[in-house]
Structure formats: structure tokens, C-alpha cells
Amino acid sequence: MNSNKVRLQKAMADAGVASRRKSEQMIADGEVSVNGKIVREMGVKVDHSDKIEVNGMPLRSEKKRYILMYKPRGVISAVKDDKDRKVITDFLKEDVEERVYPIGRLDYDTSGLILLTNDGEFANQLMHPRYHVDKTYVAKIEGVLTTEEIKKLEKGIKFKDYTSAPAKAKVLSKDAKKKTSLVRLTIHEGHNHQVKNMFQAVGHAVTKLSREKYGFLTLDGLVSGKYRDLTRQEVALLKERK
Ligand code: URA
């Protein structure tokens, strides 16, 4: 009977070690042992009777934690940085003992709403394109968008490796003197630098970017660098999305 067995990388992700993909890398790198033996190959299945160690530390089930953070600008959305820059988990206080990591990414110079968790399954679900979580950004751009350009952004921009899905764009304000504008853009994908690239594709450089909403979640009540736990209801609602 194999029914309670799960793949080693899933067991690691569930225990909050890292995302499933990162866990696979750790397995390949020889950092993981099962019942005292280093396992490097993929596909090994484990259950609660197996003794799993990561870098010699036993795997324990952590309490699942779901955190909403207001990421400051000038911070890497990762748990460590090889150039020793500030990372998002530096902002967590002692009340967060679990090994949480960000779900997706915001650029170093982008501020705003980002979720962190130690629930690998949850993170994978939310990052899956099928989930279609709307993400709303406010961008300060150079110049003023024409109606034609707004239409292009909304219809979808063709890039080398993908075409952006239909989006919503709204000009919030314009500064005629400085020749800049503030634009709200809602997309549900998460390609690298997608918002900046979309504006660039219609001829406007983004000079400041902030993520204001993630699905129904907002930054209400938070200031830059602060965080809160999601409520049970919020977690349940996010999990329900199919
Ligand atoms: N799009 C970007 O260009 N940057 C981000 O950080 C997020 C979305």
C-alpha cells in the first residue's frame, strides 16, 4: 500500500523547507537523506514512518503560516541574497518562527503586497496560471498614455515568449509639467518584469511601481515593512479559487 506516501519534495515543501522546485534542487544537490541515506534521484516517496533530514536537520511539520507583507522598495523578495542585500524575511520579527518564503516575486525596486507562506501546496496553487488571481499595480510612468496605448495594454502585448492576457488599465492622474502619469494596471499573470515590460512596449518607462492588490487582498492597515497573518477565512477563500 502506497496511498499515504508522497514525493520527497512534496513532504519537504509541506514541512516548510522550501518550494517544491527548490526542494528538488536540494535533493539533487545531496542535501537530503531518507532513513540515513542521501537521496539524489527524483521520484522517491515517503510517509510519516520515514526519517527525513535536510542538511542533517530532521524534518518536522511546522504550523502553516500565511503572511501578507507590505514589501518596501529596495528589498529582494527572497529568503537570502548572494550579494547580501536586504531580503524580505529580514522584516519578520520573532513572532514568525516558521520558515516562510515569498509566493512569487516583486522586483527589488517594486514595493507593495506580497504573500509569504511555508505551505508549499498553497504557494504552488496560487502561482499556477490557472488560478488567475488578479494583481493590481500602480505605476508611475514617463509621459502620458494615449487611448490607443491603453487599448493595446488591455488587449494584450505580444512579447518574444508570450502574449499578455487581457488587462485593465486606467490613468489615475497626469502631471503635465513633469510629463509623468500614474496608471493602475490589473493583470493576472506573473511574468518577469511584466508590468514594466508592458508599459515599455507601448513606449513608456516605469519609474515607480507598487502592487496594491492581490485578488481581494489589499494593503489596508499596513505600512511599508509591516505584515499581518491572513485570517482563516482569507486563506480558505484563496484556496477555494479554481
Ligand atoms: N511587474 C514588474 O515589472 N515588476 C514587478 O515587481 C511586478 C510586476
JSON list of C-alpha atoms and ligand atoms in Angstrom, two decimals:
[
{"chain": "A", "resi": 1, "resn": "MET", "atom": "CA", "xyz": [0.00, 0.00, 0.00]},
{"chain": "A", "resi": 2, "resn": "ASN", "atom": "CA", "xyz": [1.43, 3.27, -1.15]},
{"chain": "A", "resi": 3, "resn": "SER", "atom": "CA", "xyz": [-1.52, 5.54, -0.61]},
{"chain": "A", "resi": 4, "resn": "ASN", "atom": "CA", "xyz": [-0.13, 7.74, 2.19]},
{"chain": "A", "resi": 5, "resn": "LYS", "atom": "CA", "xyz": [3.20, 8.18, 0.53]},
{"chain": "A", "resi": 6, "resn": "VAL", "atom": "CA", "xyz": [4.08, 11.47, -1.09]},
{"chain": "A", "resi": 7, "resn": "ARG", "atom": "CA", "xyz": [7.04, 12.55, -3.12]},
{"chain": "A", "resi": 8, "resn": "LEU", "atom": "CA", "xyz": [10.03, 13.63, -1.08]},
{"chain": "A", "resi": 9, "resn": "GLN", "atom": "CA", "xyz": [9.97, 17.18, -2.47]},
{"chain": "A", "resi": 10, "resn": "LYS", "atom": "CA", "xyz": [6.30, 17.50, -1.53]},
{"chain": "A", "resi": 11, "resn": "ALA", "atom": "CA", "xyz": [6.99, 16.33, 2.01]},
{"chain": "A", "resi": 12, "resn": "MET", "atom": "CA", "xyz": [9.75, 18.96, 2.19]},
{"chain": "A", "resi": 13, "resn": "ALA", "atom": "CA", "xyz": [7.53, 21.71, 0.80]},
{"chain": "A", "resi": 14, "resn": "ASP", "atom": "CA", "xyz": [4.72, 20.73, 3.18]},
{"chain": "A", "resi": 15, "resn": "ALA", "atom": "CA", "xyz": [7.11, 20.95, 6.10]},
{"chain": "A", "resi": 16, "resn": "GLY", "atom": "CA", "xyz": [8.02, 24.47, 5.02]},
{"chain": "A", "resi": 17, "resn": "VAL", "atom": "CA", "xyz": [11.58, 23.71, 3.95]},
{"chain": "A", "resi": 18, "resn": "ALA", "atom": "CA", "xyz": [11.27, 25.41, 0.56]},
{"chain": "A", "resi": 19, "resn": "SER", "atom": "CA", "xyz": [9.10, 25.44, -2.54]},
{"chain": "A", "resi": 20, "resn": "ARG", "atom": "CA", "xyz": [8.75, 22.11, -4.33]},
{"chain": "A", "resi": 21, "resn": "ARG", "atom": "CA", "xyz": [11.08, 23.22, -7.10]},
{"chain": "A", "resi": 22, "resn": "LYS", "atom": "CA", "xyz": [13.73, 24.43, -4.67]},
{"chain": "A", "resi": 23, "resn": "SER", "atom": "CA", "xyz": [13.35, 21.19, -2.71]},
{"chain": "A", "resi": 24, "resn": "GLU", "atom": "CA", "xyz": [14.05, 19.20, -5.89]},
{"chain": "A", "resi": 25, "resn": "GLN", "atom": "CA", "xyz": [17.25, 21.18, -6.30]},
{"chain": "A", "resi": 26, "resn": "MET", "atom": "CA", "xyz": [18.23, 20.46, -2.69]},
{"chain": "A", "resi": 27, "resn": "ILE", "atom": "CA", "xyz": [17.63, 16.75, -3.30]},
{"chain": "A", "resi": 28, "resn": "ALA", "atom": "CA", "xyz": [19.75, 16.83, -6.46]},
{"chain": "A", "resi": 29, "resn": "ASP", "atom": "CA", "xyz": [22.47, 18.66, -4.51]},
{"chain": "A", "resi": 30, "resn": "GLY", "atom": "CA", "xyz": [22.62, 15.83, -1.98]},
{"chain": "A", "resi": 31, "resn": "GLU", "atom": "CA", "xyz": [21.26, 17.86, 0.95]},
{"chain": "A", "resi": 32, "resn": "VAL", "atom": "CA", "xyz": [18.50, 15.41, 1.83]},
{"chain": "A", "resi": 33, "resn": "SER", "atom": "CA", "xyz": [18.62, 11.97, 3.41]},
{"chain": "A", "resi": 34, "resn": "VAL", "atom": "CA", "xyz": [15.88, 9.40, 3.96]},
{"chain": "A", "resi": 35, "resn": "ASN", "atom": "CA", "xyz": [16.43, 6.87, 6.74]},
{"chain": "A", "resi": 36, "resn": "GLY", "atom": "CA", "xyz": [20.08, 7.80, 6.92]},
{"chain": "A", "resi": 37, "resn": "LYS", "atom": "CA", "xyz": [20.82, 7.56, 3.20]},
{"chain": "A", "resi": 38, "resn": "ILE", "atom": "CA", "xyz": [21.39, 10.57, 0.94]},
{"chain": "A", "resi": 39, "resn": "VAL", "atom": "CA", "xyz": [18.82, 10.54, -1.87]},
{"chain": "A", "resi": 40, "resn": "ARG", "atom": "CA", "xyz": [19.68, 12.35, -5.08]},
{"chain": "A", "resi": 41, "resn": "GLU", "atom": "CA", "xyz": [17.23, 10.86, -7.52]},
{"chain": "A", "resi": 42, "resn": "MET", "atom": "CA", "xyz": [13.72, 12.24, -8.06]},
{"chain": "A", "resi": 43, "resn": "GLY", "atom": "CA", "xyz": [10.57, 10.23, -7.51]},
{"chain": "A", "resi": 44, "resn": "VAL", "atom": "CA", "xyz": [11.35, 8.79, -4.08]},
{"chain": "A", "resi": 45, "resn": "LYS", "atom": "CA", "xyz": [8.19, 8.55, -2.00]},
{"chain": "A", "resi": 46, "resn": "VAL", "atom": "CA", "xyz": [8.00, 8.88, 1.76]},
{"chain": "A", "resi": 47, "resn": "ASP", "atom": "CA", "xyz": [5.49, 8.77, 4.59]},
{"chain": "A", "resi": 48, "resn": "HIS", "atom": "CA", "xyz": [5.47, 9.58, 8.30]},
{"chain": "A", "resi": 49, "resn": "SER", "atom": "CA", "xyz": [7.45, 6.46, 9.18]},
{"chain": "A", "resi": 50, "resn": "ASP", "atom": "CA", "xyz": [10.45, 7.69, 7.19]},
{"chain": "A", "resi": 51, "resn": "LYS", "atom": "CA", "xyz": [13.17, 9.70, 8.85]},
{"chain": "A", "resi": 52, "resn": "ILE", "atom": "CA", "xyz": [13.91, 12.66, 6.59]},
{"chain": "A", "resi": 53, "resn": "GLU", "atom": "CA", "xyz": [16.80, 15.01, 7.24]},
{"chain": "A", "resi": 54, "resn": "VAL", "atom": "CA", "xyz": [17.75, 18.17, 5.38]},
{"chain": "A", "resi": 55, "resn": "ASN", "atom": "CA", "xyz": [21.39, 19.11, 5.88]},
{"chain": "A", "resi": 56, "resn": "GLY", "atom": "CA", "xyz": [21.37, 16.84, 8.92]},
{"chain": "A", "resi": 57, "resn": "MET", "atom": "CA", "xyz": [18.30, 18.50, 10.48]},
{"chain": "A", "resi": 58, "resn": "PRO", "atom": "CA", "xyz": [15.21, 16.37, 10.95]},
{"chain": "A", "resi": 59, "resn": "LEU", "atom": "CA", "xyz": [12.14, 17.47, 9.07]},
{"chain": "A", "resi": 60, "resn": "ARG", "atom": "CA", "xyz": [9.32, 18.43, 11.36]},
{"chain": "A", "resi": 61, "resn": "SER", "atom": "CA", "xyz": [5.85, 19.52, 10.46]},
{"chain": "A", "resi": 62, "resn": "GLU", "atom": "CA", "xyz": [5.53, 23.19, 11.07]},
{"chain": "A", "resi": 63, "resn": "LYS", "atom": "CA", "xyz": [2.39, 25.08, 11.75]},
{"chain": "A", "resi": 64, "resn": "LYS", "atom": "CA", "xyz": [1.19, 26.52, 8.45]},
{"chain": "A", "resi": 65, "resn": "ARG", "atom": "CA", "xyz": [1.68, 30.25, 8.29]},
{"chain": "A", "resi": 66, "resn": "TYR", "atom": "CA", "xyz": [0.20, 32.71, 5.78]},
{"chain": "A", "resi": 67, "resn": "ILE", "atom": "CA", "xyz": [1.54, 36.24, 5.89]},
{"chain": "A", "resi": 68, "resn": "LEU", "atom": "CA", "xyz": [0.65, 39.36, 3.93]},
{"chain": "A", "resi": 69, "resn": "MET", "atom": "CA", "xyz": [3.51, 41.86, 3.81]},
{"chain": "A", "resi": 70, "resn": "TYR", "atom": "CA", "xyz": [3.90, 45.39, 2.54]},
{"chain": "A", "resi": 71, "resn": "LYS", "atom": "CA", "xyz": [7.26, 44.99, 0.83]},
{"chain": "A", "resi": 72, "resn": "PRO", "atom": "CA", "xyz": [9.41, 48.10, 0.88]},
{"chain": "A", "resi": 73, "resn": "ARG", "atom": "CA", "xyz": [11.26, 49.25, -2.22]},
{"chain": "A", "resi": 74, "resn": "GLY", "atom": "CA", "xyz": [14.94, 48.22, -2.28]},
{"chain": "A", "resi": 75, "resn": "VAL", "atom": "CA", "xyz": [14.40, 44.74, -0.89]},
{"chain": "A", "resi": 76, "resn": "ILE", "atom": "CA", "xyz": [14.83, 41.34, -2.57]},
{"chain": "A", "resi": 77, "resn": "SER", "atom": "CA", "xyz": [11.78, 39.08, -2.45]},
{"chain": "A", "resi": 78, "resn": "ALA", "atom": "CA", "xyz": [13.74, 36.03, -1.35]},
{"chain": "A", "resi": 79, "resn": "VAL", "atom": "CA", "xyz": [14.92, 34.47, 1.88]},
{"chain": "A", "resi": 80, "resn": "LYS", "atom": "CA", "xyz": [18.58, 35.10, 1.13]},
{"chain": "A", "resi": 81, "resn": "ASP", "atom": "CA", "xyz": [20.66, 37.06, -1.33]},
{"chain": "A", "resi": 82, "resn": "ASP", "atom": "CA", "xyz": [24.14, 36.19, -2.53]},
{"chain": "A", "resi": 83, "resn": "LYS", "atom": "CA", "xyz": [25.01, 39.90, -2.74]},
{"chain": "A", "resi": 84, "resn": "ASP", "atom": "CA", "xyz": [23.95, 40.40, 0.87]},
{"chain": "A", "resi": 85, "resn": "ARG", "atom": "CA", "xyz": [21.21, 42.87, 0.06]},
{"chain": "A", "resi": 86, "resn": "LYS", "atom": "CA", "xyz": [18.21, 43.19, 2.36]},
{"chain": "A", "resi": 87, "resn": "VAL", "atom": "CA", "xyz": [15.71, 40.37, 1.87]},
{"chain": "A", "resi": 88, "resn": "ILE", "atom": "CA", "xyz": [12.03, 40.28, 2.62]},
{"chain": "A", "resi": 89, "resn": "THR", "atom": "CA", "xyz": [12.35, 37.87, 5.55]},
{"chain": "A", "resi": 90, "resn": "ASP", "atom": "CA", "xyz": [14.64, 40.38, 7.32]},
{"chain": "A", "resi": 91, "resn": "PHE", "atom": "CA", "xyz": [11.44, 42.26, 8.13]},
{"chain": "A", "resi": 92, "resn": "LEU", "atom": "CA", "xyz": [9.87, 39.36, 10.02]},
{"chain": "A", "resi": 93, "resn": "LYS", "atom": "CA", "xyz": [10.05, 39.53, 13.81]},
{"chain": "A", "resi": 94, "resn": "GLU", "atom": "CA", "xyz": [10.44, 36.72, 16.36]},
{"chain": "A", "resi": 95, "resn": "ASP", "atom": "CA", "xyz": [6.73, 36.04, 16.15]},
{"chain": "A", "resi": 96, "resn": "VAL", "atom": "CA", "xyz": [7.41, 34.24, 12.85]},
{"chain": "A", "resi": 97, "resn": "GLU", "atom": "CA", "xyz": [9.47, 31.16, 13.64]},
{"chain": "A", "resi": 98, "resn": "GLU", "atom": "CA", "xyz": [8.28, 29.17, 10.65]},
{"chain": "A", "resi": 99, "resn": "ARG", "atom": "CA", "xyz": [10.40, 29.04, 7.51]},
{"chain": "A", "resi": 100, "resn": "VAL", "atom": "CA", "xyz": [8.18, 31.11, 5.27]},
{"chain": "A", "resi": 101, "resn": "TYR", "atom": "CA", "xyz": [9.14, 32.21, 1.79]},
{"chain": "A", "resi": 102, "resn": "PRO", "atom": "CA", "xyz": [7.53, 34.60, -0.71]},
{"chain": "A", "resi": 103, "resn": "ILE", "atom": "CA", "xyz": [4.87, 33.41, -3.14]},
{"chain": "A", "resi": 104, "resn": "GLY", "atom": "CA", "xyz": [6.14, 34.75, -6.45]},
{"chain": "A", "resi": 105, "resn": "ARG", "atom": "CA", "xyz": [8.27, 37.83, -6.73]},
{"chain": "A", "resi": 106, "resn": "LEU", "atom": "CA", "xyz": [8.27, 41.57, -6.75]},
{"chain": "A", "resi": 107, "resn": "ASP", "atom": "CA", "xyz": [11.27, 43.35, -8.28]},
{"chain": "A", "resi": 108, "resn": "TYR", "atom": "CA", "xyz": [13.89, 44.86, -5.98]},
{"chain": "A", "resi": 109, "resn": "ASP", "atom": "CA", "xyz": [12.62, 48.35, -6.77]},
{"chain": "A", "resi": 110, "resn": "THR", "atom": "CA", "xyz": [8.91, 47.45, -6.58]},
{"chain": "A", "resi": 111, "resn": "SER", "atom": "CA", "xyz": [7.00, 47.91, -3.35]},
{"chain": "A", "resi": 112, "resn": "GLY", "atom": "CA", "xyz": [3.67, 46.51, -2.25]},
{"chain": "A", "resi": 113, "resn": "LEU", "atom": "CA", "xyz": [1.68, 43.46, -1.44]},
{"chain": "A", "resi": 114, "resn": "ILE", "atom": "CA", "xyz": [3.39, 40.10, -1.28]},
{"chain": "A", "resi": 115, "resn": "LEU", "atom": "CA", "xyz": [2.35, 36.87, 0.43]},
{"chain": "A", "resi": 116, "resn": "LEU", "atom": "CA", "xyz": [4.70, 34.59, 2.34]},
{"chain": "A", "resi": 117, "resn": "THR", "atom": "CA", "xyz": [4.00, 31.07, 3.50]},
{"chain": "A", "resi": 118, "resn": "ASN", "atom": "CA", "xyz": [5.52, 27.75, 4.50]},
{"chain": "A", "resi": 119, "resn": "ASP", "atom": "CA", "xyz": [2.66, 25.90, 2.78]},
{"chain": "A", "resi": 120, "resn": "GLY", "atom": "CA", "xyz": [4.19, 24.63, -0.46]},
{"chain": "A", "resi": 121, "resn": "GLU", "atom": "CA", "xyz": [0.92, 23.34, -1.83]},
{"chain": "A", "resi": 122, "resn": "PHE", "atom": "CA", "xyz": [-0.76, 26.71, -1.30]},
{"chain": "A", "resi": 123, "resn": "ALA", "atom": "CA", "xyz": [2.15, 28.57, -2.92]},
{"chain": "A", "resi": 124, "resn": "ASN", "atom": "CA", "xyz": [2.10, 26.28, -5.95]},
{"chain": "A", "resi": 125, "resn": "GLN", "atom": "CA", "xyz": [-1.65, 26.69, -6.34]},
{"chain": "A", "resi": 126, "resn": "LEU", "atom": "CA", "xyz": [-1.51, 30.47, -6.27]},
{"chain": "A", "resi": 127, "resn": "MET", "atom": "CA", "xyz": [1.36, 30.65, -8.71]},
{"chain": "A", "resi": 128, "resn": "HIS", "atom": "CA", "xyz": [-0.34, 28.34, -11.20]},
{"chain": "A", "resi": 129, "resn": "PRO", "atom": "CA", "xyz": [-1.59, 30.39, -14.19]},
{"chain": "A", "resi": 130, "resn": "ARG", "atom": "CA", "xyz": [-4.93, 28.55, -13.99]},
{"chain": "A", "resi": 131, "resn": "TYR", "atom": "CA", "xyz": [-5.62, 30.36, -10.72]},
{"chain": "A", "resi": 132, "resn": "HIS", "atom": "CA", "xyz": [-5.98, 33.74, -12.39]},
{"chain": "A", "resi": 133, "resn": "VAL", "atom": "CA", "xyz": [-5.53, 35.85, -9.29]},
{"chain": "A", "resi": 134, "resn": "ASP", "atom": "CA", "xyz": [-5.91, 39.50, -10.34]},
{"chain": "A", "resi": 135, "resn": "LYS", "atom": "CA", "xyz": [-2.96, 41.61, -9.31]},
{"chain": "A", "resi": 136, "resn": "THR", "atom": "CA", "xyz": [-3.35, 45.38, -9.35]},
{"chain": "A", "resi": 137, "resn": "TYR", "atom": "CA", "xyz": [-0.35, 47.64, -9.73]},
{"chain": "A", "resi": 138, "resn": "VAL", "atom": "CA", "xyz": [0.02, 51.40, -9.68]},
{"chain": "A", "resi": 139, "resn": "ALA", "atom": "CA", "xyz": [2.80, 52.58, -11.96]},
{"chain": "A", "resi": 140, "resn": "LYS", "atom": "CA", "xyz": [4.35, 55.99, -12.34]},
{"chain": "A", "resi": 141, "resn": "ILE", "atom": "CA", "xyz": [5.35, 56.26, -15.95]},
{"chain": "A", "resi": 142, "resn": "GLU", "atom": "CA", "xyz": [7.10, 58.74, -18.15]},
{"chain": "A", "resi": 143, "resn": "GLY", "atom": "CA", "xyz": [4.75, 60.59, -20.49]},
{"chain": "A", "resi": 144, "resn": "VAL", "atom": "CA", "xyz": [1.03, 60.25, -20.94]},
{"chain": "A", "resi": 145, "resn": "LEU", "atom": "CA", "xyz": [-0.79, 57.19, -22.28]},
{"chain": "A", "resi": 146, "resn": "THR", "atom": "CA", "xyz": [-2.90, 57.64, -25.39]},
{"chain": "A", "resi": 147, "resn": "THR", "atom": "CA", "xyz": [-6.26, 55.90, -25.75]},
{"chain": "A", "resi": 148, "resn": "GLU", "atom": "CA", "xyz": [-4.64, 53.74, -28.39]},
{"chain": "A", "resi": 149, "resn": "GLU", "atom": "CA", "xyz": [-1.89, 52.66, -25.99]},
{"chain": "A", "resi": 150, "resn": "ILE", "atom": "CA", "xyz": [-4.44, 51.88, -23.26]},
{"chain": "A", "resi": 151, "resn": "LYS", "atom": "CA", "xyz": [-6.27, 49.67, -25.75]},
{"chain": "A", "resi": 152, "resn": "LYS", "atom": "CA", "xyz": [-3.05, 47.87, -26.61]},
{"chain": "A", "resi": 153, "resn": "LEU", "atom": "CA", "xyz": [-2.28, 47.22, -22.93]},
{"chain": "A", "resi": 154, "resn": "GLU", "atom": "CA", "xyz": [-5.81, 45.95, -22.37]},
{"chain": "A", "resi": 155, "resn": "LYS", "atom": "CA", "xyz": [-5.88, 43.74, -25.43]},
{"chain": "A", "resi": 156, "resn": "GLY", "atom": "CA", "xyz": [-2.55, 42.03, -24.78]},
{"chain": "A", "resi": 157, "resn": "ILE", "atom": "CA", "xyz": [1.03, 42.73, -25.79]},
{"chain": "A", "resi": 158, "resn": "LYS", "atom": "CA", "xyz": [2.97, 40.28, -27.88]},
{"chain": "A", "resi": 159, "resn": "PHE", "atom": "CA", "xyz": [6.38, 39.52, -26.40]},
{"chain": "A", "resi": 160, "resn": "LYS", "atom": "CA", "xyz": [9.00, 37.11, -27.66]},
{"chain": "A", "resi": 161, "resn": "ASP", "atom": "CA", "xyz": [7.88, 34.24, -25.43]},
{"chain": "A", "resi": 162, "resn": "TYR", "atom": "CA", "xyz": [4.29, 35.10, -24.50]},
{"chain": "A", "resi": 163, "resn": "THR", "atom": "CA", "xyz": [1.37, 37.41, -25.20]},
{"chain": "A", "resi": 164, "resn": "SER", "atom": "CA", "xyz": [-0.02, 39.14, -22.14]},
{"chain": "A", "resi": 165, "resn": "ALA", "atom": "CA", "xyz": [-3.62, 38.25, -21.33]},
{"chain": "A", "resi": 166, "resn": "PRO", "atom": "CA", "xyz": [-6.29, 40.94, -21.47]},
{"chain": "A", "resi": 167, "resn": "ALA", "atom": "CA", "xyz": [-5.66, 43.51, -18.75]},
{"chain": "A", "resi": 168, "resn": "LYS", "atom": "CA", "xyz": [-7.35, 46.55, -17.27]},
{"chain": "A", "resi": 169, "resn": "ALA", "atom": "CA", "xyz": [-5.66, 49.94, -17.41]},
{"chain": "A", "resi": 170, "resn": "LYS", "atom": "CA", "xyz": [-6.80, 53.27, -16.00]},
{"chain": "A", "resi": 171, "resn": "VAL", "atom": "CA", "xyz": [-4.99, 56.59, -15.90]},
{"chain": "A", "resi": 172, "resn": "LEU", "atom": "CA", "xyz": [-5.30, 57.89, -12.32]},
{"chain": "A", "resi": 173, "resn": "SER", "atom": "CA", "xyz": [-3.56, 61.24, -12.75]},
{"chain": "A", "resi": 174, "resn": "LYS", "atom": "CA", "xyz": [-1.26, 63.21, -15.01]},
{"chain": "A", "resi": 175, "resn": "ASP", "atom": "CA", "xyz": [1.42, 65.74, -14.22]},
{"chain": "A", "resi": 176, "resn": "ALA", "atom": "CA", "xyz": [1.62, 67.94, -17.31]},
{"chain": "A", "resi": 177, "resn": "LYS", "atom": "CA", "xyz": [4.65, 69.86, -16.04]},
{"chain": "A", "resi": 178, "resn": "LYS", "atom": "CA", "xyz": [6.74, 66.81, -15.18]},
{"chain": "A", "resi": 179, "resn": "LYS", "atom": "CA", "xyz": [5.33, 64.82, -18.10]},
{"chain": "A", "resi": 180, "resn": "THR", "atom": "CA", "xyz": [4.53, 61.80, -15.98]},
{"chain": "A", "resi": 181, "resn": "SER", "atom": "CA", "xyz": [1.36, 59.89, -15.16]},
{"chain": "A", "resi": 182, "resn": "LEU", "atom": "CA", "xyz": [0.05, 57.47, -12.62]},
{"chain": "A", "resi": 183, "resn": "VAL", "atom": "CA", "xyz": [-1.63, 54.41, -14.10]},
{"chain": "A", "resi": 184, "resn": "ARG", "atom": "CA", "xyz": [-3.44, 51.49, -12.49]},
{"chain": "A", "resi": 185, "resn": "LEU", "atom": "CA", "xyz": [-2.90, 48.19, -14.28]},
{"chain": "A", "resi": 186, "resn": "THR", "atom": "CA", "xyz": [-4.58, 44.90, -13.38]},
{"chain": "A", "resi": 187, "resn": "ILE", "atom": "CA", "xyz": [-3.16, 41.65, -14.73]},
{"chain": "A", "resi": 188, "resn": "HIS", "atom": "CA", "xyz": [-3.47, 38.05, -13.60]},
{"chain": "A", "resi": 189, "resn": "GLU", "atom": "CA", "xyz": [-0.18, 36.69, -14.84]},
{"chain": "A", "resi": 190, "resn": "GLY", "atom": "CA", "xyz": [3.23, 36.97, -13.26]},
{"chain": "A", "resi": 191, "resn": "HIS", "atom": "CA", "xyz": [5.90, 37.00, -15.94]},
{"chain": "A", "resi": 192, "resn": "ASN", "atom": "CA", "xyz": [9.24, 38.54, -15.00]},
{"chain": "A", "resi": 193, "resn": "HIS", "atom": "CA", "xyz": [9.06, 42.35, -15.06]},
{"chain": "A", "resi": 194, "resn": "GLN", "atom": "CA", "xyz": [5.72, 42.00, -16.81]},
{"chain": "A", "resi": 195, "resn": "VAL", "atom": "CA", "xyz": [4.24, 45.39, -15.86]},
{"chain": "A", "resi": 196, "resn": "LYS", "atom": "CA", "xyz": [7.41, 47.28, -16.70]},
{"chain": "A", "resi": 197, "resn": "ASN", "atom": "CA", "xyz": [7.71, 45.41, -19.98]},
{"chain": "A", "resi": 198, "resn": "MET", "atom": "CA", "xyz": [4.07, 46.06, -20.91]},
{"chain": "A", "resi": 199, "resn": "PHE", "atom": "CA", "xyz": [4.48, 49.81, -20.42]},
{"chain": "A", "resi": 200, "resn": "GLN", "atom": "CA", "xyz": [7.83, 49.78, -22.19]},
{"chain": "A", "resi": 201, "resn": "ALA", "atom": "CA", "xyz": [6.20, 48.01, -25.13]},
{"chain": "A", "resi": 202, "resn": "VAL", "atom": "CA", "xyz": [3.84, 50.97, -25.60]},
{"chain": "A", "resi": 203, "resn": "GLY", "atom": "CA", "xyz": [6.67, 53.46, -25.21]},
{"chain": "A", "resi": 204, "resn": "HIS", "atom": "CA", "xyz": [6.61, 54.45, -21.53]},
{"chain": "A", "resi": 205, "resn": "ALA", "atom": "CA", "xyz": [9.28, 53.75, -18.96]},
{"chain": "A", "resi": 206, "resn": "VAL", "atom": "CA", "xyz": [8.07, 52.87, -15.47]},
{"chain": "A", "resi": 207, "resn": "THR", "atom": "CA", "xyz": [9.83, 54.98, -12.85]},
{"chain": "A", "resi": 208, "resn": "LYS", "atom": "CA", "xyz": [7.98, 53.68, -9.78]},
{"chain": "A", "resi": 209, "resn": "LEU", "atom": "CA", "xyz": [5.90, 50.56, -9.26]},
{"chain": "A", "resi": 210, "resn": "SER", "atom": "CA", "xyz": [3.75, 49.30, -6.43]},
{"chain": "A", "resi": 211, "resn": "ARG", "atom": "CA", "xyz": [1.42, 46.31, -6.10]},
{"chain": "A", "resi": 212, "resn": "GLU", "atom": "CA", "xyz": [-1.72, 47.49, -4.40]},
{"chain": "A", "resi": 213, "resn": "LYS", "atom": "CA", "xyz": [-3.94, 44.41, -4.58]},
{"chain": "A", "resi": 214, "resn": "TYR", "atom": "CA", "xyz": [-3.65, 40.63, -4.82]},
{"chain": "A", "resi": 215, "resn": "GLY", "atom": "CA", "xyz": [-7.07, 39.15, -5.56]},
{"chain": "A", "resi": 216, "resn": "PHE", "atom": "CA", "xyz": [-9.34, 40.54, -2.83]},
{"chain": "A", "resi": 217, "resn": "LEU", "atom": "CA", "xyz": [-6.41, 41.35, -0.54]},
{"chain": "A", "resi": 218, "resn": "THR", "atom": "CA", "xyz": [-5.25, 44.94, -0.08]},
{"chain": "A", "resi": 219, "resn": "LEU", "atom": "CA", "xyz": [-2.56, 46.75, 1.91]},
{"chain": "A", "resi": 220, "resn": "ASP", "atom": "CA", "xyz": [-5.16, 48.36, 4.18]},
{"chain": "A", "resi": 221, "resn": "GLY", "atom": "CA", "xyz": [-3.87, 48.89, 7.70]},
{"chain": "A", "resi": 222, "resn": "LEU", "atom": "CA", "xyz": [-0.23, 48.21, 6.80]},
{"chain": "A", "resi": 223, "resn": "VAL", "atom": "CA", "xyz": [2.72, 50.48, 6.24]},
{"chain": "A", "resi": 224, "resn": "SER", "atom": "CA", "xyz": [5.89, 49.66, 4.33]},
{"chain": "A", "resi": 225, "resn": "GLY", "atom": "CA", "xyz": [7.87, 46.86, 6.00]},
{"chain": "A", "resi": 226, "resn": "LYS", "atom": "CA", "xyz": [4.95, 45.64, 8.14]},
{"chain": "A", "resi": 227, "resn": "TYR", "atom": "CA", "xyz": [2.94, 42.44, 7.85]},
{"chain": "A", "resi": 228, "resn": "ARG", "atom": "CA", "xyz": [-0.01, 40.56, 9.23]},
{"chain": "A", "resi": 229, "resn": "ASP", "atom": "CA", "xyz": [-1.27, 36.98, 9.21]},
{"chain": "A", "resi": 230, "resn": "LEU", "atom": "CA", "xyz": [-4.05, 36.20, 6.80]},
{"chain": "A", "resi": 231, "resn": "THR", "atom": "CA", "xyz": [-7.28, 35.26, 8.54]},
{"chain": "A", "resi": 232, "resn": "ARG", "atom": "CA", "xyz": [-8.54, 31.70, 8.27]},
{"chain": "A", "resi": 233, "resn": "GLN", "atom": "CA", "xyz": [-11.32, 32.95, 6.07]},
{"chain": "A", "resi": 234, "resn": "GLU", "atom": "CA", "xyz": [-8.90, 34.70, 3.72]},
{"chain": "A", "resi": 235, "resn": "VAL", "atom": "CA", "xyz": [-6.81, 31.53, 3.42]},
{"chain": "A", "resi": 236, "resn": "ALA", "atom": "CA", "xyz": [-9.92, 29.46, 2.77]},
{"chain": "A", "resi": 237, "resn": "LEU", "atom": "CA", "xyz": [-11.11, 31.88, 0.07]},
{"chain": "A", "resi": 238, "resn": "LEU", "atom": "CA", "xyz": [-7.73, 31.81, -1.66]},
{"chain": "A", "resi": 239, "resn": "LYS", "atom": "CA", "xyz": [-7.66, 28.01, -1.52]},
{"chain": "A", "resi": 240, "resn": "GLU", "atom": "CA", "xyz": [-11.14, 27.79, -2.99]},
{"chain": "A", "resi": 241, "resn": "ARG", "atom": "CA", "xyz": [-10.24, 29.58, -6.21]},
{"chain": "A", "resi": 242, "resn": "LYS", "atom": "CA", "xyz": [-10.06, 27.13, -9.06]},
{"chain": "B", "resi": 1, "resn": "URA", "atom": "N1", "xyz": [5.82, 43.57, -12.91]},
{"chain": "B", "resi": 1, "resn": "URA", "atom": "C1", "xyz": [7.03, 44.17, -12.85]},
{"chain": "B", "resi": 1, "resn": "URA", "atom": "O1", "xyz": [7.51, 44.69, -13.85]},
{"chain": "B", "resi": 1, "resn": "URA", "atom": "N2", "xyz": [7.69, 44.18, -11.68]},
{"chain": "B", "resi": 1, "resn": "URA", "atom": "C2", "xyz": [7.19, 43.64, -10.55]},
{"chain": "B", "resi": 1, "resn": "URA", "atom": "O2", "xyz": [7.83, 43.67, -9.50]},
{"chain": "B", "resi": 1, "resn": "URA", "atom": "C3", "xyz": [5.93, 43.03, -10.60]},
{"chain": "B", "resi": 1, "resn": "URA", "atom": "C4", "xyz": [5.26, 43.00, -11.81]}
]
